[in-house]
């Protein structure tokens, strides 16, 4: 846990210093049409370097592939510059590529980490919310989750939160790195008073369906749209009590790094997380959640009612 928290803190610092300062040549569109920036690669490099420093060789399923930097000198130089900002000027490009490549495991082992170095890259580029999400998976079960949310506005007026979940506990750190507070989900008196959070991007979660579901549940509040696994953080500390991620395409499979840390954070804060069919998220099939579709996360108490409304709307859209 100490190694994971340190790794996420270092990556959070790197991302905070890079956000808003990227140049045109610092971003690339990947094969799946999603954006990636120099900061995504650099954050993966420093997380892998920190874990390796502390724990020796690790198995890690990371979102980024160092092959995406091949033949892209300008982008690679930008990545190296950011990593040097955290690790010192003596770090060379080959070392940075080796660190990123630590994250190339396929998730077939019995025990591995999974990392989204910048979850919500679109939010990061807009100057909004994003997260650094790191989880440890053993025999298909998440056993540790650390979620860095460097831009998240906190109830105490500060900005930036780190959620740390281990079996039986979920703590959140605000400005003081030595004194966490315990995170717990909030249950409104009635479902109608619940607040729903969802993706900013209608291409990642169907907004029309969520409007029908909230209407069916009698929920009056406007949805809280926020990028990245900050949504799981929001549910874990009671800013919202429902997170809906509703499929936009039948063939899309969620990636393990987009959910492992966040779902464990919500569960250890007392909430419940399933897919839209009410099935547990199954992390035992490599890089993707092959047998799940979408996500429903709640405070727990209203979970079955929410899933029933989701089922109704998805089968009678
Ligand atoms: P969010 O910030 O909640 O919009 O989620 C960002 C994540 O959405 C990215 O890390 C992508 O991996 C993922 N994503 C990309 N396309 C889709 C899609 N069609 N459905 C669901 N998630 C997607
Ligand atoms: Mg992501």
PDB file of C-alpha atoms in Angstrom, residues 91-208:
ATOM      1  CA  UNK A  91      17.302   9.517 -16.664  1.00  0.00           C
ATOM      2  CA  UNK A  92      17.741   8.580 -20.341  1.00  0.00           C
ATOM      3  CA  UNK A  93      15.122   7.779 -22.989  1.00  0.00           C
ATOM      4  CA  UNK A  94      15.811   4.016 -22.989  1.00  0.00           C
ATOM      5  CA  UNK A  95      15.206   3.833 -19.245  1.00  0.00           C
ATOM      6  CA  UNK A  96      11.914   5.686 -19.657  1.00  0.00           C
ATOM      7  CA  UNK A  97      10.816   3.263 -22.403  1.00  0.00           C
ATOM      8  CA  UNK A  98      11.788   0.324 -20.158  1.00  0.00           C
ATOM      9  CA  UNK A  99       9.685   1.716 -17.297  1.00  0.00           C
ATOM     10  CA  UNK A 100       6.643   2.207 -19.552  1.00  0.00           C
ATOM     11  CA  UNK A 101       7.145  -1.358 -20.824  1.00  0.00           C
ATOM     12  CA  UNK A 102       6.878  -2.750 -17.283  1.00  0.00           C
ATOM     13  CA  UNK A 103       3.170  -2.077 -17.865  1.00  0.00           C
ATOM     14  CA  UNK A 104       2.873  -4.467 -20.826  1.00  0.00           C
ATOM     15  CA  UNK A 105       1.640  -7.540 -18.909  1.00  0.00           C
ATOM     16  CA  UNK A 106      -1.518  -9.096 -20.308  1.00  0.00           C
ATOM     17  CA  UNK A 107      -3.246  -9.873 -17.025  1.00  0.00           C
ATOM     18  CA  UNK A 108      -2.938 -13.630 -17.412  1.00  0.00           C
ATOM     19  CA  UNK A 109      -0.948 -14.047 -14.174  1.00  0.00           C
ATOM     20  CA  UNK A 110      -2.452 -14.756 -10.771  1.00  0.00           C
ATOM     21  CA  UNK A 111      -1.286 -11.494  -9.187  1.00  0.00           C
ATOM     22  CA  UNK A 112      -0.776  -8.217 -10.998  1.00  0.00           C
ATOM     23  CA  UNK A 113      -1.224  -4.484 -10.792  1.00  0.00           C
ATOM     24  CA  UNK A 114      -3.383  -2.544 -13.177  1.00  0.00           C
ATOM     25  CA  UNK A 115      -2.840   1.131 -13.948  1.00  0.00           C
ATOM     26  CA  UNK A 116      -4.615   3.897 -15.777  1.00  0.00           C
ATOM     27  CA  UNK A 117      -1.904   6.568 -15.664  1.00  0.00           C
ATOM     28  CA  UNK A 118      -4.383   9.273 -16.691  1.00  0.00           C
ATOM     29  CA  UNK A 119      -7.966   8.144 -16.623  1.00  0.00           C
ATOM     30  CA  UNK A 120     -10.210  10.719 -18.277  1.00  0.00           C
ATOM     31  CA  UNK A 121      -7.575  12.092 -20.662  1.00  0.00           C
ATOM     32  CA  UNK A 122     -10.325  14.154 -22.328  1.00  0.00           C
ATOM     33  CA  UNK A 123     -11.025  15.826 -18.968  1.00  0.00           C
ATOM     34  CA  UNK A 124      -7.284  16.316 -18.408  1.00  0.00           C
ATOM     35  CA  UNK A 125      -6.999  18.094 -21.766  1.00  0.00           C
ATOM     36  CA  UNK A 126     -10.051  20.269 -21.039  1.00  0.00           C
ATOM     37  CA  UNK A 127      -8.501  21.355 -17.716  1.00  0.00           C
ATOM     38  CA  UNK A 128     -11.133  19.377 -15.811  1.00  0.00           C
ATOM     39  CA  UNK A 129     -11.104  16.180 -13.780  1.00  0.00           C
ATOM     40  CA  UNK A 130      -8.920  13.117 -14.305  1.00  0.00           C
ATOM     41  CA  UNK A 131      -7.539  10.356 -12.104  1.00  0.00           C
ATOM     42  CA  UNK A 132      -4.461   8.187 -11.632  1.00  0.00           C
ATOM     43  CA  UNK A 133      -5.874   4.742 -10.888  1.00  0.00           C
ATOM     44  CA  UNK A 134      -3.753   1.891  -9.527  1.00  0.00           C
ATOM     45  CA  UNK A 135      -5.076  -1.429  -8.238  1.00  0.00           C
ATOM     46  CA  UNK A 136      -3.687  -4.798  -7.232  1.00  0.00           C
ATOM     47  CA  UNK A 137      -5.559  -7.899  -8.424  1.00  0.00           C
ATOM     48  CA  UNK A 138      -5.109 -11.366  -6.912  1.00  0.00           C
ATOM     49  CA  UNK A 139      -6.891 -14.421  -8.318  1.00  0.00           C
ATOM     50  CA  UNK A 140      -9.319 -12.185 -10.190  1.00  0.00           C
ATOM     51  CA  UNK A 141     -10.214 -10.090  -7.112  1.00  0.00           C
ATOM     52  CA  UNK A 142      -9.169  -6.498  -6.464  1.00  0.00           C
ATOM     53  CA  UNK A 143      -7.352  -6.370  -3.103  1.00  0.00           C
ATOM     54  CA  UNK A 144      -5.975  -2.806  -3.093  1.00  0.00           C
ATOM     55  CA  UNK A 145      -7.053   0.382  -4.835  1.00  0.00           C
ATOM     56  CA  UNK A 146      -5.425   3.806  -4.905  1.00  0.00           C
ATOM     57  CA  UNK A 147      -7.152   6.609  -6.762  1.00  0.00           C
ATOM     58  CA  UNK A 148      -5.405   9.941  -7.177  1.00  0.00           C
ATOM     59  CA  UNK A 149      -7.742  12.789  -8.167  1.00  0.00           C
ATOM     60  CA  UNK A 150      -5.381  15.788  -8.346  1.00  0.00           C
ATOM     61  CA  UNK A 151      -8.025  18.359  -9.338  1.00  0.00           C
ATOM     62  CA  UNK A 152     -10.988  17.231  -7.289  1.00  0.00           C
ATOM     63  CA  UNK A 153     -12.591  20.017  -5.210  1.00  0.00           C
ATOM     64  CA  UNK A 154     -12.918  18.859  -1.598  1.00  0.00           C
ATOM     65  CA  UNK A 155     -15.543  19.634   1.067  1.00  0.00           C
ATOM     66  CA  UNK A 156     -12.860  21.420   3.143  1.00  0.00           C
ATOM     67  CA  UNK A 157     -12.165  23.864   0.290  1.00  0.00           C
ATOM     68  CA  UNK A 158      -8.886  22.268  -0.772  1.00  0.00           C
ATOM     69  CA  UNK A 159      -8.289  20.639  -4.136  1.00  0.00           C
ATOM     70  CA  UNK A 160      -6.910  17.164  -4.830  1.00  0.00           C
ATOM     71  CA  UNK A 161      -7.745  13.877  -3.130  1.00  0.00           C
ATOM     72  CA  UNK A 162      -6.120  10.459  -2.853  1.00  0.00           C
ATOM     73  CA  UNK A 163      -8.470   7.574  -2.014  1.00  0.00           C
ATOM     74  CA  UNK A 164      -6.821   4.474  -0.558  1.00  0.00           C
ATOM     75  CA  UNK A 165      -8.840   1.285  -0.205  1.00  0.00           C
ATOM     76  CA  UNK A 166      -7.680  -1.952   1.388  1.00  0.00           C
ATOM     77  CA  UNK A 167      -9.823  -4.834   2.608  1.00  0.00           C
ATOM     78  CA  UNK A 168     -12.124  -3.350   5.238  1.00  0.00           C
ATOM     79  CA  UNK A 169     -11.065   0.307   4.935  1.00  0.00           C
ATOM     80  CA  UNK A 170     -11.327   3.296   2.639  1.00  0.00           C
ATOM     81  CA  UNK A 171      -9.464   6.446   3.529  1.00  0.00           C
ATOM     82  CA  UNK A 172      -9.109   9.725   1.714  1.00  0.00           C
ATOM     83  CA  UNK A 173      -6.222  12.180   1.960  1.00  0.00           C
ATOM     84  CA  UNK A 174      -6.715  15.866   1.239  1.00  0.00           C
ATOM     85  CA  UNK A 175      -3.957  18.435   1.651  1.00  0.00           C
ATOM     86  CA  UNK A 176      -2.269  16.725   4.612  1.00  0.00           C
ATOM     87  CA  UNK A 177      -0.453  13.583   3.409  1.00  0.00           C
ATOM     88  CA  UNK A 178      -0.185  12.289   6.989  1.00  0.00           C
ATOM     89  CA  UNK A 179      -3.772  12.491   8.146  1.00  0.00           C
ATOM     90  CA  UNK A 180      -6.408  10.677   6.131  1.00  0.00           C
ATOM     91  CA  UNK A 181     -10.081  10.728   6.936  1.00  0.00           C
ATOM     92  CA  UNK A 182     -12.342   7.765   6.596  1.00  0.00           C
ATOM     93  CA  UNK A 183     -14.474   7.781   3.411  1.00  0.00           C
ATOM     94  CA  UNK A 184     -18.041   6.502   3.576  1.00  0.00           C
ATOM     95  CA  UNK A 185     -20.918   6.400   1.109  1.00  0.00           C
ATOM     96  CA  UNK A 186     -24.013   8.488   1.853  1.00  0.00           C
ATOM     97  CA  UNK A 187     -27.571   7.198   1.661  1.00  0.00           C
ATOM     98  CA  UNK A 188     -30.255   9.816   1.089  1.00  0.00           C
ATOM     99  CA  UNK A 189     -33.540   9.479   2.999  1.00  0.00           C
ATOM    100  CA  UNK A 190     -35.329   8.540  -0.219  1.00  0.00           C
ATOM    101  CA  UNK A 191     -34.150   7.481  -3.665  1.00  0.00           C
ATOM    102  CA  UNK A 192     -35.792  10.614  -5.139  1.00  0.00           C
ATOM    103  CA  UNK A 193     -33.189  12.696  -3.268  1.00  0.00           C
ATOM    104  CA  UNK A 194     -30.242  10.761  -4.679  1.00  0.00           C
ATOM    105  CA  UNK A 195     -27.729  12.406  -6.960  1.00  0.00           C
ATOM    106  CA  UNK A 196     -26.431  10.536 -10.011  1.00  0.00           C
ATOM    107  CA  UNK A 197     -22.989  11.006 -11.489  1.00  0.00           C
ATOM    108  CA  UNK A 198     -22.021  10.035 -15.001  1.00  0.00           C
ATOM    109  CA  UNK A 199     -19.405  10.626 -17.674  1.00  0.00           C
ATOM    110  CA  UNK A 200     -19.102  14.034 -19.316  1.00  0.00           C
ATOM    111  CA  UNK A 201     -18.722  12.169 -22.606  1.00  0.00           C
ATOM    112  CA  UNK A 202     -21.964  10.884 -24.134  1.00  0.00           C
ATOM    113  CA  UNK A 203     -19.790   8.561 -26.235  1.00  0.00           C
ATOM    114  CA  UNK A 204     -18.699   6.761 -23.037  1.00  0.00           C
ATOM    115  CA  UNK A 205     -22.095   6.496 -21.308  1.00  0.00           C
ATOM    116  CA  UNK A 206     -25.567   6.911 -22.769  1.00  0.00           C
ATOM    117  CA  UNK A 207     -26.993  10.172 -21.395  1.00  0.00           C
ATOM    118  CA  UNK A 208     -30.468   9.630 -22.901  1.00  0.00           C
TER     119      UNK A 208
END
